[in-house]
Short mmCIF file of C-alpha atoms in Angstrom, two decimals:
data_model
loop_
_atom_site.label_atom_id
_atom_site.label_comp_id
_atom_site.label_asym_id
_atom_site.label_seq_id
_atom_site.Cartn_x
_atom_site.Cartn_y
_atom_site.Cartn_z
CA MET A 12 -21.92 23.98 50.40
CA ASP A 13 -20.72 21.51 47.77
CA ALA A 14 -19.21 23.00 44.61
CA PRO A 15 -21.37 22.50 41.49
CA ALA A 16 -20.38 19.73 39.12
CA SER A 17 -18.13 20.84 36.28
CA GLU A 18 -19.76 21.25 32.87
CA SER A 19 -16.78 19.72 31.08
CA LYS A 20 -14.13 17.03 31.61
CA LEU A 21 -10.92 16.31 29.69
CA ILE A 22 -10.88 12.72 28.43
CA ASP A 23 -8.13 10.68 26.74
CA SER A 24 -5.33 13.16 27.30
CA PHE A 25 -2.45 10.71 27.17
CA LYS A 26 0.61 9.82 25.14
CA MET A 27 1.00 6.72 23.05
CA HIS A 28 4.26 4.84 22.68
CA VAL A 29 5.33 2.58 19.84
CA ALA A 30 6.79 -0.87 20.49
CA THR A 31 7.54 -3.97 18.42
CA ILE A 32 4.68 -6.38 17.96
CA GLU A 33 6.85 -9.16 19.38
CA SER A 34 6.78 -7.35 22.73
CA ALA A 35 2.97 -7.26 22.84
CA ASP A 36 1.05 -9.55 25.15
CA LEU A 37 -0.81 -12.06 22.99
CA GLU A 38 -4.00 -11.78 25.03
CA GLN A 39 -3.98 -8.00 24.60
CA LEU A 40 -3.39 -8.36 20.87
CA HIS A 41 -6.29 -10.80 20.67
CA ALA A 42 -8.54 -8.40 22.59
CA LEU A 43 -7.59 -5.60 20.17
CA SER A 44 -8.57 -7.71 17.16
CA VAL A 45 -11.84 -8.75 18.81
CA SER A 46 -12.66 -5.08 19.51
CA VAL A 47 -12.94 -4.44 15.74
CA GLY A 48 -14.82 -7.67 15.04
CA TRP A 49 -11.94 -9.70 13.57
CA PRO A 50 -12.51 -13.39 14.45
CA LEU A 51 -8.84 -14.29 14.87
CA ARG A 52 -7.66 -16.87 17.38
CA SER A 53 -4.61 -16.35 19.54
CA GLU A 54 -2.98 -19.10 17.46
CA ASP A 55 -3.63 -17.13 14.26
CA LEU A 56 -2.06 -14.02 15.75
CA GLN A 57 0.98 -15.92 16.93
CA PHE A 58 1.40 -17.41 13.45
CA LEU A 59 1.29 -13.91 11.94
CA ARG A 60 3.93 -12.73 14.40
CA GLU A 61 6.15 -15.63 13.40
CA CYS A 62 5.75 -14.74 9.71
CA GLY A 63 6.08 -10.95 9.88
CA ARG A 64 7.24 -7.85 11.66
CA GLY A 65 5.42 -4.85 12.99
CA TYR A 66 4.46 -2.43 15.70
CA VAL A 67 1.89 -1.79 18.38
CA ALA A 68 0.83 1.44 20.08
CA ARG A 69 0.52 1.50 23.87
CA ASP A 70 -0.88 4.11 26.19
CA ASP A 71 0.77 5.20 29.44
CA ILE A 72 -0.71 2.34 31.43
CA GLY A 73 0.22 -0.36 28.91
CA ARG A 74 -3.04 -0.87 27.05
CA LEU A 75 -2.75 -1.72 23.35
CA THR A 76 -4.44 0.88 21.18
CA GLY A 77 -3.27 -0.16 17.72
CA SER A 78 -1.15 -2.48 15.57
CA ALA A 79 0.33 -2.70 12.08
CA MET A 80 2.40 -5.46 10.48
CA TRP A 81 4.32 -6.22 7.33
CA PHE A 82 5.30 -9.57 5.85
CA PRO A 83 8.43 -9.84 3.69
CA HIS A 84 8.28 -12.02 0.59
CA GLY A 85 11.81 -11.92 -0.73
CA ASP A 86 13.96 -8.77 -0.69
CA ASP A 87 11.80 -6.48 -2.84
CA PHE A 88 8.20 -7.21 -1.89
CA ALA A 89 5.96 -7.26 1.19
CA THR A 90 2.32 -7.46 2.16
CA ILE A 91 0.81 -5.31 4.91
CA GLY A 92 -1.86 -6.40 7.36
CA MET A 93 -3.09 -6.41 10.96
CA VAL A 94 -3.61 -2.63 10.78
CA ILE A 95 -5.97 -2.15 13.73
CA THR A 96 -6.83 0.77 15.97
CA SER A 97 -9.07 0.68 19.01
CA PRO A 98 -12.60 1.78 18.01
CA ARG A 99 -12.54 4.73 20.42
CA LEU A 100 -9.34 6.05 18.81
CA GLN A 101 -9.94 5.43 15.10
CA SER A 102 -10.05 9.10 14.18
CA ASN A 103 -6.95 10.30 16.02
CA GLY A 104 -4.23 9.28 13.54
CA THR A 105 -2.94 6.17 15.30
CA ALA A 106 -3.22 3.98 12.19
CA ARG A 107 -1.33 6.48 10.05
CA TRP A 108 1.36 6.84 12.74
CA LEU A 109 1.88 3.06 12.84
CA MET A 110 1.79 2.83 9.04
CA GLU A 111 4.56 5.41 8.85
CA HIS A 112 6.75 3.09 10.92
CA VAL A 113 5.89 0.16 8.64
CA LEU A 114 6.56 2.16 5.46
CA ARG A 115 9.91 3.28 6.83
CA ASP A 116 10.88 -0.38 7.31
CA CYS A 117 9.62 -1.27 3.83
CA LEU A 118 11.33 1.59 1.99
CA GLY A 119 11.96 0.60 -1.64
CA ARG A 120 9.79 -2.53 -1.56
CA ASN A 121 6.74 -3.20 -3.67
CA LEU A 122 3.78 -3.35 -1.30
CA ARG A 123 0.35 -4.96 -1.41
CA LEU A 124 -2.52 -4.92 1.09
CA ASN A 125 -6.23 -5.62 1.37
CA ALA A 126 -8.16 -2.59 2.56
CA THR A 127 -11.45 -2.58 4.43
CA ARG A 128 -13.93 0.14 3.56
CA ALA A 129 -12.99 2.07 6.70
CA SER A 130 -9.27 2.08 5.85
CA ARG A 131 -9.32 2.93 2.13
CA ARG A 132 -9.05 6.68 2.60
CA LEU A 133 -5.92 6.20 4.71
CA TYR A 134 -4.25 3.97 2.12
CA HIS A 135 -5.18 6.28 -0.74
CA SER A 136 -3.46 9.10 1.16
CA LEU A 137 -0.33 6.92 1.41
CA ASP A 138 -0.23 6.43 -2.39
CA PHE A 139 -1.70 2.94 -2.57
CA LYS A 140 -3.64 2.30 -5.78
CA PRO A 141 -6.65 -0.01 -6.24
CA MET A 142 -6.06 -3.34 -7.95
CA ARG A 143 -9.14 -5.55 -7.61
CA THR A 144 -11.90 -6.59 -5.24
CA ILE A 145 -11.47 -9.60 -2.96
CA TYR A 146 -14.62 -11.48 -1.94
CA GLN A 147 -14.70 -12.95 1.57
CA CYS A 148 -16.80 -16.09 1.15
CA GLN A 149 -17.76 -18.00 4.27
CA GLY A 150 -20.45 -20.05 5.97
CA ILE A 151 -21.50 -23.47 7.19
CA VAL A 152 -20.62 -26.01 4.52
CA ARG A 153 -23.33 -27.97 2.76
CA PRO A 154 -23.03 -30.35 -0.20
CA ALA A 155 -22.75 -28.50 -3.51
CA ASP A 156 -25.57 -28.78 -6.02
CA SER A 157 -24.95 -31.53 -8.53
CA THR A 158 -25.30 -29.09 -11.43
CA THR A 159 -21.77 -27.86 -10.71
CA THR A 160 -20.40 -31.41 -10.78
CA THR A 161 -18.53 -32.15 -13.95
CA GLU A 162 -15.98 -34.85 -14.68
CA GLN A 163 -12.90 -33.81 -12.72
CA PRO A 164 -9.32 -35.00 -12.98
CA PRO A 165 -8.30 -37.03 -9.92
CA VAL A 166 -6.66 -35.18 -7.04
CA ARG A 167 -4.61 -36.55 -4.19
CA ARG A 168 -3.49 -35.51 -0.74
CA LEU A 169 -0.27 -33.50 -0.85
CA GLU A 170 2.77 -34.87 0.97
CA GLY A 171 6.03 -33.31 2.15
CA GLU A 172 7.82 -34.11 -1.09
CA ASP A 173 5.28 -31.97 -2.98
CA LEU A 174 6.31 -28.73 -1.25
CA VAL A 175 8.82 -27.72 -3.95
CA ALA A 176 6.18 -28.02 -6.68
CA VAL A 177 3.62 -26.17 -4.51
CA ALA A 178 6.09 -23.33 -3.88
CA GLU A 179 6.85 -23.03 -7.60
CA LEU A 180 3.19 -22.91 -8.57
CA ASP A 181 2.41 -20.46 -5.76
CA ALA A 182 5.21 -18.11 -6.83
CA GLY A 183 3.84 -17.91 -10.35
CA ALA A 184 0.35 -17.09 -9.11
CA PHE A 185 1.30 -14.76 -6.26
CA GLY A 186 3.83 -12.84 -8.36
CA VAL A 187 6.90 -13.53 -6.25
CA SER A 188 8.36 -16.43 -4.29
CA ARG A 189 7.33 -16.30 -0.63
CA ALA A 190 9.30 -18.22 1.97
CA LEU A 191 6.29 -18.55 4.27
CA ILE A 192 4.62 -21.02 1.90
CA GLY A 193 6.53 -23.68 3.81
CA LYS A 194 4.97 -22.53 7.10
CA LEU A 195 1.51 -22.56 5.52
CA PHE A 196 2.13 -26.00 4.04
CA THR A 197 3.09 -27.58 7.37
CA GLN A 198 -0.01 -26.12 9.08
CA SER A 199 -2.39 -27.26 6.36
CA VAL A 200 -4.03 -30.21 4.73
CA GLY A 201 -3.46 -29.89 1.01
CA TYR A 202 -4.84 -31.43 -2.16
CA GLY A 203 -3.18 -31.27 -5.55
CA LEU A 204 -4.22 -31.98 -9.11
CA PHE A 205 -1.52 -33.69 -11.18
CA ARG A 206 -1.37 -34.34 -14.88
CA GLY A 207 1.30 -36.89 -15.43
CA ASP A 208 3.85 -36.10 -12.76
CA ARG A 209 3.33 -32.32 -12.91
CA LEU A 210 1.35 -30.38 -10.29
CA GLN A 211 -1.30 -28.27 -12.05
CA ALA A 212 -3.42 -26.98 -9.16
CA PHE A 213 -3.50 -27.09 -5.37
CA ALA A 214 -5.51 -25.92 -2.38
CA LEU A 215 -4.39 -25.76 1.25
CA CYS A 216 -6.75 -25.70 4.24
CA ARG A 217 -5.86 -24.87 7.86
CA PRO A 218 -7.57 -23.96 11.14
CA PHE A 219 -8.32 -20.25 11.24
CA GLY A 220 -10.77 -17.91 12.92
CA ARG A 221 -14.19 -19.46 13.52
CA GLY A 222 -13.29 -22.71 11.76
CA HIS A 223 -11.00 -23.32 8.79
CA VAL A 224 -9.80 -21.28 5.81
CA VAL A 225 -9.01 -22.63 2.34
CA GLY A 226 -6.05 -20.87 0.78
CA PRO A 227 -3.92 -20.34 -1.08
CA VAL A 228 -5.69 -21.89 -4.05
CA VAL A 229 -3.88 -21.93 -7.40
CA ALA A 230 -5.36 -23.33 -10.61
CA ASP A 231 -5.49 -22.64 -14.35
CA SER A 232 -9.26 -23.03 -14.69
CA ASN A 233 -12.51 -23.01 -12.76
CA ALA A 234 -12.77 -26.77 -13.14
CA ASP A 235 -9.30 -27.35 -11.71
CA ALA A 236 -9.92 -24.92 -8.83
CA ILE A 237 -13.17 -26.70 -7.96
CA ALA A 238 -11.42 -30.06 -8.15
CA VAL A 239 -8.82 -29.16 -5.50
CA ILE A 240 -11.19 -27.42 -3.08
CA ARG A 241 -13.93 -30.05 -3.36
CA PRO A 242 -12.19 -32.48 -0.91
CA HIS A 243 -11.88 -29.69 1.66
CA VAL A 244 -15.55 -28.80 1.26
CA ALA A 245 -16.53 -32.46 1.65
CA ALA A 246 -14.35 -32.85 4.77
CA LYS A 247 -15.85 -29.75 6.43
CA GLU A 248 -19.55 -30.46 5.85
CA ASN A 249 -21.65 -28.76 8.57
CA GLN A 250 -18.58 -26.82 9.75
CA PHE A 251 -17.56 -23.20 9.27
CA LEU A 252 -15.31 -22.59 6.27
CA ARG A 253 -13.90 -19.46 4.65
CA LEU A 254 -12.24 -18.70 1.32
CA ASP A 255 -11.07 -15.26 0.13
CA THR A 256 -11.09 -14.99 -3.65
CA PRO A 257 -10.86 -12.41 -6.45
CA ILE A 258 -13.32 -14.48 -8.48
CA GLU A 259 -16.76 -12.86 -8.57
CA THR A 260 -18.72 -14.89 -11.12
CA GLY A 261 -18.59 -18.14 -13.08
CA LEU A 262 -18.48 -21.81 -12.15
CA PHE A 263 -16.04 -21.34 -9.26
CA ALA A 264 -18.12 -18.63 -7.59
CA THR A 265 -21.27 -20.69 -8.14
CA PHE A 266 -19.65 -23.74 -6.54
CA LEU A 267 -18.69 -21.71 -3.46
CA SER A 268 -22.20 -20.30 -3.12
CA GLN A 269 -23.86 -23.70 -3.52
CA SER A 270 -21.45 -25.12 -0.93
CA GLY A 271 -22.66 -22.58 1.65
CA LEU A 272 -19.80 -20.10 1.23
CA ALA A 273 -21.73 -16.91 0.52
CA VAL A 274 -20.07 -13.53 0.07
CA PHE A 275 -19.88 -12.06 3.57
CA ASP A 276 -17.81 -8.96 2.84
CA THR A 277 -15.33 -7.46 0.39
CA VAL A 278 -11.96 -5.79 0.67
CA LEU A 279 -10.03 -3.82 -1.94
CA ALA A 280 -6.62 -5.14 -2.95
CA MET A 281 -4.24 -2.17 -3.27
CA SER A 282 -0.58 -1.81 -4.20
CA ARG A 283 2.27 0.66 -4.01
CA PRO A 284 5.34 0.17 -6.23
CA GLY A 285 8.83 0.33 -4.81
CA LYS A 286 11.46 2.77 -5.95
CA GLY A 287 12.43 2.07 -9.55
CA ARG A 288 10.65 -1.28 -9.56
CA ALA A 289 7.56 -2.48 -11.40
CA ASP A 290 4.49 -3.60 -9.49
CA VAL A 291 4.36 -7.22 -8.38
CA VAL A 292 1.05 -8.33 -9.87
CA PRO A 293 -0.78 -11.55 -8.91
CA GLY A 294 -1.62 -13.88 -11.76
CA PRO A 295 -5.12 -14.81 -12.97
CA ASN A 296 -4.61 -18.33 -11.58
CA LEU A 297 -4.69 -17.19 -7.92
CA TYR A 298 -8.16 -18.40 -6.94
CA GLY A 299 -7.78 -18.12 -3.18
CA LEU A 300 -5.70 -16.02 -0.78
CA ALA A 301 -3.79 -17.39 2.19
CA SER A 302 -5.32 -14.57 4.25
CA HIS A 303 -5.96 -10.84 3.99
CA ALA A 304 -2.63 -10.11 5.68
CA LEU A 305 -0.51 -12.64 3.79
CA GLY A 306 -2.10 -12.25 0.36
#
């Protein structure tokens, strides 16, 4: 006579092993990001690996179950991103375990990250403090309503010789000089607003996710910010475009909304100061992030 079926079964009794993110198979890393609904392309993930450092968690048969990365910007500052755990394992401490490896590498640095709602409790427990809300604006581009059109200073396409000025303006807005601005610049189409021979505002746009992303965007006013993103909006009419911004209201936010870039989601920018160092605080002229991971 057959034995009766057991009333219980042990599931997921396995060890996880940490490895560098460079060692991870790109297709597996892409599948991990897709599992949590992040619309990253393999090219986006490879770019992040070229810009940063980090770790993945693997089970005994080589499946990726989590990731976490950090991106150095100078010697004293870093951003954190790509903190992902497989949906079936999100309550078992994998994210905290990987974050502990990242924090060990970043000891003494000022840190900044953008936290999803699901991850905020973890970051609070690791002594990250809220800074401000970031609005993920995205959609299919349509022409902006003419009511937001005011007389704008002329802008022009940025060229290679403009990189030094872009890097200087970006450093003032971001709070610290970041070497990867050169990598972003070479991957992007950029427009700049000049007064005389001085760069006053710029916006970069590159392929990303479901379409393109505009960022970083640096400007001293709503009007200047609109002026440098307007050519990107015009070029991407009827295409998917995204822009992550701390700006909630006003002319800039209205222009985004009327251009089809509605608020899709929000994240919470959080920071943790390094030992004996003041926080690195972004300036009010940072209108658009490069990405959630890169700031």
